[in-house]
């Protein structure tokens, strides 16, 4: 689904990392590396918000550069670390926003859209929160809502930038397990960056590792390999 | 030889005697008592006469905001006037906050004494402005307030000013400028306003001229007023500003003159001296019926009836417009507020002419719009 | 559709706006009964020849109030979502001050308001001023993230332009200064003949452009990053917001003077009353609510015999609304 060729991600004059070639299909992939190595920049490049890189990235056979912003929104969804909502939206309202790329200019939603929201909410076990005010939820609940939103966006690829950063240890574990279930059920490709490597072996289908300005892909013994890579 | 010496002695004594007498006469010249004036109409000023001085008091009238001011004209060297405002027997340098005061001074031929004025550029009277230009008088107000430095520069013996802005007054006194409140505009009749010329007459030691002028104009005015007959016709006044139409109070002097010419004020109401504020639509409603429309306003020179109709379409429906009875005083063309004060008889004559009660007259202030 | 209550609200506010418009036609120092008003609107005549002009005058005022109030409320709503600040508005952010500066330059420069050159000059100057401030604000908003700081910057723009205007007073004639000061008090009066209709049509046409902002505004509540990921073209949206808010604010400010509080207060109430989060509904309801508020203010001004200036009335109504909103926001823990 996602193909990389001779990639070099830069920021200004500084090169962050290189990636020779890679092809990713479905599954849950972790993105690991030290702070500042380029994880967020990588995600932003895929979202076409960062254009300073060399090489080709193709998505389902089409060059990333060929996609318009609105087309890309039907292919890639994102979940960030924090959400600042302006307004007193309910959880349902926020999740519904995921349907925006599929709506016309008048942004009307259909019955199917509503049904989709209910289904995903139940899947993530937040169905009971649908009418609650988003602002009043805990950080963990908010992240679940944002993931629901990303799912409802119905894209083959979902990117997540440290989704568990502000969650406590219990919610963090629950989150990764949930992501695995989602990846398995929906056949999507989910890439999420994280610093918590202890859960990776049981849940992930692989990991992208950035060390020494180089991105590599590992598929087994994730924790051990990562530890070795950083001399831990 | 002895004859020569004694003649010389007599001559010297005679000469010193003569000098001595002249000096005495000079003394009494300076401090001769003022001629007195009679105040018939004005309520805003009073005069107190003593052997040593003449005290002129200006003060507020009735319900106006209170003020009181006074100035002393010194007669004798023994007058005890320490700490009070004193002026010499006749003023030689003055300054003024209002162009209206200059009209009074012009009547008394004392424009030469003016050293500073607020609003030099607003003078419309050519003869007045040429005198002021010749004497290079100073502009005292660049914005709304009086510039102290300019005022001190022209060093007037007396500064005529308005009774509001009292904080400024303190500033003047501190800097050694003597001021006198002149509030002729608070008087409620034309003749009372005109009578302030007598106050100026006292200040400039020209009481006879002032009295003569006043009596002449008063005579004219009263006889004209007696001649006028009620026309049973109504008039409205002026123009709107935005959506508001400020109609002069029925007690204002502008209305008084027109009423004296025999017209009835559409908005005749006895209460209050404030202007009445109506909405445009109210005056439009009344303008359909009003026989005369008298306008005193600032409009471009050469303003005519078409210009008036161009302002608002609805004016074409006014009775006064349809019957050609729109009488206008364009203050851009003639200095109504200044010289009108000293010529109320001319104002009345203009209005009598336009209401067809006299025929042999060349209007000066009011003109029929055509 | 789910939000029946909101449809009801939309219809309700539309009806209210029209009722207030009718009321503004009926009320006035001159008593004209309703039957005659309807006659006159249809082109008939009345017993007093000035009445047709009076009704035309009242109608023009009402049309201007309707359009102007709607335009300001709409701009305020868009600015609040865009700058993520419930206290943003065309006045607070200094945009109407920019327009005022443009107007001051023309009026105090001596060109009369009623001449044709004056009219065109005023509109252009007003738009340039408004857009100028808005662009500066956008540049600054990229540099500072705190929205409170942005408000302060907006206020500073307001003070700065006011000072510049005061400087212009020095060179202006007394009548020009008075003309400007009267303009500054705000009024819906002043348009004649058919001009009220042109104003309405102009405002409506520009307001209709907001249909292209429905999706962007819906998405922007999550922030620019999420909005981008939802397919919103941020550059184009930003440009459209500048143009729409700038021109609407400029046009209303030029013709009505700087009218305060409608731009901030109306979006506050609407966000509270309307349940739907879809700007497809929020935008028109906000517009109509602004129209209704402006008409109410105009009626109040006229009932006071023009003694109360427009900005005083809008402040009396608007300020309590804003304070109430701040208190309510504090209670729910929402961030300012």
CSV table of C-alpha atoms in Angstrom, one decimal, chain C residues 2-236:
chain,number,residue,atom,x,y,z
C,2,UNK,CA,-31.5,15.3,13.4
C,3,UNK,CA,-31.5,18.9,14.5
C,4,UNK,CA,-35.1,19.8,14.3
C,5,UNK,CA,-34.7,22.2,17.1
C,6,UNK,CA,-32.2,24.1,15.1
C,7,UNK,CA,-34.4,24.3,12.1
C,8,UNK,CA,-37.0,25.7,14.4
C,9,UNK,CA,-34.5,28.2,15.7
C,10,UNK,CA,-33.6,29.3,12.2
C,11,UNK,CA,-37.3,29.9,11.2
C,12,UNK,CA,-37.9,31.5,14.5
C,13,UNK,CA,-35.1,34.0,14.2
C,14,UNK,CA,-36.1,34.7,10.6
C,15,UNK,CA,-39.6,35.5,11.7
C,16,UNK,CA,-38.3,37.7,14.5
C,17,UNK,CA,-36.1,39.6,12.1
C,18,UNK,CA,-39.0,40.3,9.8
C,19,UNK,CA,-41.3,41.3,12.6
C,20,UNK,CA,-38.7,43.7,13.9
C,21,UNK,CA,-38.3,45.1,10.4
C,22,UNK,CA,-42.0,45.6,10.3
C,23,UNK,CA,-42.0,47.3,13.7
C,24,UNK,CA,-39.2,49.6,12.6
C,25,UNK,CA,-41.4,50.7,9.7
C,26,UNK,CA,-44.4,51.3,11.9
C,27,UNK,CA,-42.7,53.2,14.8
C,28,UNK,CA,-41.7,56.7,14.6
C,29,UNK,CA,-42.3,60.3,15.7
C,30,UNK,CA,-44.9,60.5,12.9
C,31,UNK,CA,-47.9,58.2,13.3
C,32,UNK,CA,-48.7,56.4,10.1
C,33,UNK,CA,-51.1,53.5,10.4
C,34,UNK,CA,-50.3,50.1,9.1
C,35,UNK,CA,-52.7,50.0,6.3
C,36,UNK,CA,-51.2,53.2,4.9
C,37,UNK,CA,-47.7,51.8,5.2
C,38,UNK,CA,-48.6,48.8,3.2
C,39,UNK,CA,-50.2,51.1,0.6
C,40,UNK,CA,-47.1,53.2,0.4
C,41,UNK,CA,-44.8,50.2,0.1
C,42,UNK,CA,-46.9,49.1,-2.9
C,43,UNK,CA,-46.4,52.5,-4.5
C,44,UNK,CA,-49.6,54.2,-3.5
C,45,UNK,CA,-50.1,57.7,-2.0
C,46,UNK,CA,-51.1,59.0,1.4
C,47,UNK,CA,-52.7,62.1,2.7
C,48,UNK,CA,-49.4,63.7,3.6
C,49,UNK,CA,-47.0,63.9,0.6
C,50,UNK,CA,-44.0,63.5,2.9
C,51,UNK,CA,-45.1,60.1,4.2
C,52,UNK,CA,-43.9,58.1,1.2
C,53,UNK,CA,-40.5,59.6,1.9
C,54,UNK,CA,-40.7,58.8,5.5
C,55,UNK,CA,-41.6,55.2,4.9
C,56,UNK,CA,-38.8,55.0,2.3
C,57,UNK,CA,-36.4,56.4,4.9
C,58,UNK,CA,-37.5,54.0,7.5
C,59,UNK,CA,-37.3,51.1,5.0
C,60,UNK,CA,-33.7,52.1,4.0
C,61,UNK,CA,-32.7,52.3,7.7
C,62,UNK,CA,-34.2,48.9,8.3
C,63,UNK,CA,-32.5,47.3,5.3
C,64,UNK,CA,-29.2,48.8,6.3
C,65,UNK,CA,-29.7,47.5,9.9
C,66,UNK,CA,-30.7,44.1,8.7
C,67,UNK,CA,-27.7,43.8,6.3
C,68,UNK,CA,-25.2,45.5,8.6
C,69,UNK,CA,-26.1,43.6,11.7
C,70,UNK,CA,-26.0,40.3,9.8
C,71,UNK,CA,-22.7,41.1,8.2
C,72,UNK,CA,-21.1,42.0,11.5
C,73,UNK,CA,-22.4,39.0,13.3
C,74,UNK,CA,-21.2,36.7,10.4
C,75,UNK,CA,-17.7,38.3,10.4
C,76,UNK,CA,-17.6,37.9,14.2
C,77,UNK,CA,-18.5,34.3,14.1
C,78,UNK,CA,-15.9,33.4,11.4
C,79,UNK,CA,-13.2,35.4,13.2
C,80,UNK,CA,-14.0,33.6,16.4
C,81,UNK,CA,-13.6,30.2,14.9
C,82,UNK,CA,-10.6,31.1,12.9
C,83,UNK,CA,-8.7,32.8,15.7
C,84,UNK,CA,-10.1,30.2,18.2
C,85,UNK,CA,-11.1,33.0,20.5
C,86,UNK,CA,-14.6,33.7,21.7
C,87,UNK,CA,-13.8,37.3,22.3
C,88,UNK,CA,-12.6,38.0,18.7
C,89,UNK,CA,-14.7,40.2,16.5
C,90,UNK,CA,-14.3,42.9,13.9
C,91,UNK,CA,-14.2,45.6,16.6
C,92,UNK,CA,-12.0,44.1,19.1
C,93,UNK,CA,-9.4,42.9,16.6
C,94,UNK,CA,-9.1,46.4,15.3
C,95,UNK,CA,-10.4,45.6,11.8
C,96,UNK,CA,-13.2,48.2,12.0
C,97,UNK,CA,-10.6,50.6,13.4
C,98,UNK,CA,-8.6,50.1,10.2
C,99,UNK,CA,-11.7,50.8,8.2
C,100,UNK,CA,-12.3,53.9,10.3
C,101,UNK,CA,-8.8,55.1,9.6
C,102,UNK,CA,-9.5,54.8,5.9
C,103,UNK,CA,-12.7,56.7,6.3
C,104,UNK,CA,-11.0,59.4,8.4
C,105,UNK,CA,-8.4,59.9,5.8
C,106,UNK,CA,-11.0,60.6,3.2
C,107,UNK,CA,-13.4,62.8,5.3
C,108,UNK,CA,-10.8,64.7,7.2
C,109,UNK,CA,-8.8,65.1,4.0
C,110,UNK,CA,-11.7,67.2,2.8
C,111,UNK,CA,-13.6,65.1,0.4
C,112,UNK,CA,-17.2,65.3,1.2
C,113,UNK,CA,-19.2,62.1,2.0
C,114,UNK,CA,-21.9,62.8,-0.5
C,115,UNK,CA,-19.9,63.4,-3.6
C,116,UNK,CA,-19.3,60.5,-5.9
C,117,UNK,CA,-15.6,60.6,-5.5
C,118,UNK,CA,-16.2,60.7,-1.8
C,119,UNK,CA,-18.3,57.6,-2.0
C,120,UNK,CA,-16.0,55.5,-4.0
C,121,UNK,CA,-13.0,56.8,-2.1
C,122,UNK,CA,-14.6,55.9,1.2
C,123,UNK,CA,-15.4,52.4,0.2
C,124,UNK,CA,-11.9,51.8,-1.2
C,125,UNK,CA,-10.2,53.5,1.8
C,126,UNK,CA,-12.4,51.5,4.2
C,127,UNK,CA,-11.6,48.2,2.5
C,128,UNK,CA,-7.9,48.9,2.3
C,129,UNK,CA,-7.8,49.9,6.0
C,130,UNK,CA,-9.8,46.8,7.1
C,131,UNK,CA,-7.8,44.4,5.0
C,132,UNK,CA,-4.5,45.9,6.0
C,133,UNK,CA,-5.2,45.4,9.7
C,134,UNK,CA,-6.5,41.9,9.1
C,135,UNK,CA,-3.4,40.9,7.1
C,136,UNK,CA,-1.2,42.3,9.8
C,137,UNK,CA,-3.1,40.3,12.4
C,138,UNK,CA,-2.7,37.1,10.4
C,139,UNK,CA,1.0,37.6,10.2
C,140,UNK,CA,1.3,38.2,13.9
C,141,UNK,CA,-1.0,35.3,14.8
C,142,UNK,CA,1.6,33.0,13.1
C,143,UNK,CA,4.3,34.4,15.4
C,144,UNK,CA,2.4,34.2,18.7
C,145,UNK,CA,0.3,31.3,19.8
C,146,UNK,CA,-1.5,32.8,22.8
C,147,UNK,CA,-5.0,34.0,21.7
C,148,UNK,CA,-5.1,36.5,24.6
C,149,UNK,CA,-2.0,38.2,23.3
C,150,UNK,CA,-3.7,38.4,19.9
C,151,UNK,CA,-6.6,40.2,21.4
C,152,UNK,CA,-4.2,42.7,23.0
C,153,UNK,CA,-2.5,43.2,19.7
C,154,UNK,CA,-5.9,43.9,18.1
C,155,UNK,CA,-6.7,46.4,20.8
C,156,UNK,CA,-3.4,48.1,20.3
C,157,UNK,CA,-4.2,48.4,16.6
C,158,UNK,CA,-7.4,50.0,17.6
C,159,UNK,CA,-5.6,52.5,19.8
C,160,UNK,CA,-3.0,53.2,17.2
C,161,UNK,CA,-5.4,53.9,14.5
C,162,UNK,CA,-7.4,56.2,16.8
C,163,UNK,CA,-4.3,58.1,17.5
C,164,UNK,CA,-3.5,58.5,13.9
C,165,UNK,CA,-7.0,59.8,13.4
C,166,UNK,CA,-6.5,62.3,16.1
C,167,UNK,CA,-3.5,63.6,14.3
C,168,UNK,CA,-5.5,64.0,11.2
C,169,UNK,CA,-7.9,66.2,13.2
C,170,UNK,CA,-5.2,68.8,13.4
C,171,UNK,CA,-5.4,69.6,9.7
C,172,UNK,CA,-9.1,69.2,9.2
C,173,UNK,CA,-11.7,72.0,9.1
C,174,UNK,CA,-14.2,72.3,11.9
C,175,UNK,CA,-17.1,71.0,9.8
C,176,UNK,CA,-15.1,68.0,8.5
C,177,UNK,CA,-14.2,67.1,12.0
C,178,UNK,CA,-17.8,67.4,13.1
C,179,UNK,CA,-18.9,65.2,10.2
C,180,UNK,CA,-16.4,62.6,11.2
C,181,UNK,CA,-17.3,62.6,14.9
C,182,UNK,CA,-21.0,62.2,14.0
C,183,UNK,CA,-20.1,59.3,11.7
C,184,UNK,CA,-18.2,57.8,14.6
C,185,UNK,CA,-21.3,57.5,16.7
C,186,UNK,CA,-22.7,55.0,14.4
C,187,UNK,CA,-26.1,55.1,12.6
C,188,UNK,CA,-28.1,53.1,10.2
C,189,UNK,CA,-29.4,56.2,8.7
C,190,UNK,CA,-28.1,58.0,5.6
C,191,UNK,CA,-29.0,56.0,2.6
C,192,UNK,CA,-31.6,57.4,0.2
C,193,UNK,CA,-33.9,56.1,-2.4
C,194,UNK,CA,-33.0,52.7,-3.6
C,195,UNK,CA,-29.6,52.6,-2.0
C,196,UNK,CA,-30.9,50.5,0.8
C,197,UNK,CA,-31.7,47.7,-1.5
C,198,UNK,CA,-28.2,47.9,-3.2
C,199,UNK,CA,-26.6,47.7,0.2
C,200,UNK,CA,-28.7,44.6,1.1
C,201,UNK,CA,-27.9,42.9,-2.2
C,202,UNK,CA,-24.2,43.7,-1.9
C,203,UNK,CA,-24.0,42.3,1.7
C,204,UNK,CA,-26.0,39.2,0.8
C,205,UNK,CA,-23.8,38.4,-2.2
C,206,UNK,CA,-20.6,38.6,-0.2
C,207,UNK,CA,-22.2,36.7,2.7
C,208,UNK,CA,-23.2,33.9,0.3
C,209,UNK,CA,-19.5,33.3,-0.3
C,210,UNK,CA,-19.4,31.8,3.1
C,211,UNK,CA,-20.9,28.7,1.7
C,212,UNK,CA,-17.3,27.8,0.7
C,213,UNK,CA,-16.3,28.2,4.3
C,214,UNK,CA,-18.8,25.7,5.7
C,215,UNK,CA,-16.4,22.7,5.6
C,216,UNK,CA,-13.3,24.6,6.6
C,217,UNK,CA,-15.1,26.2,9.6
C,218,UNK,CA,-16.5,22.8,10.7
C,219,UNK,CA,-13.0,21.3,10.6
C,220,UNK,CA,-11.1,24.3,12.1
C,221,UNK,CA,-12.6,23.7,15.5
C,222,UNK,CA,-10.0,20.9,15.9
C,223,UNK,CA,-7.2,23.2,14.9
C,224,UNK,CA,-5.3,23.8,11.7
C,225,UNK,CA,-3.4,20.5,11.7
C,226,UNK,CA,-6.5,18.3,12.0
C,227,UNK,CA,-8.4,20.6,9.6
C,228,UNK,CA,-5.6,20.0,7.0
C,229,UNK,CA,-5.8,16.3,7.5
C,230,UNK,CA,-9.6,16.5,6.9
C,231,UNK,CA,-8.9,17.9,3.4
C,232,UNK,CA,-9.3,21.6,4.1
C,233,UNK,CA,-7.2,23.8,1.9
C,234,UNK,CA,-5.9,26.1,4.6
C,235,UNK,CA,-4.3,28.7,2.3
C,236,UNK,CA,-7.5,29.2,0.3
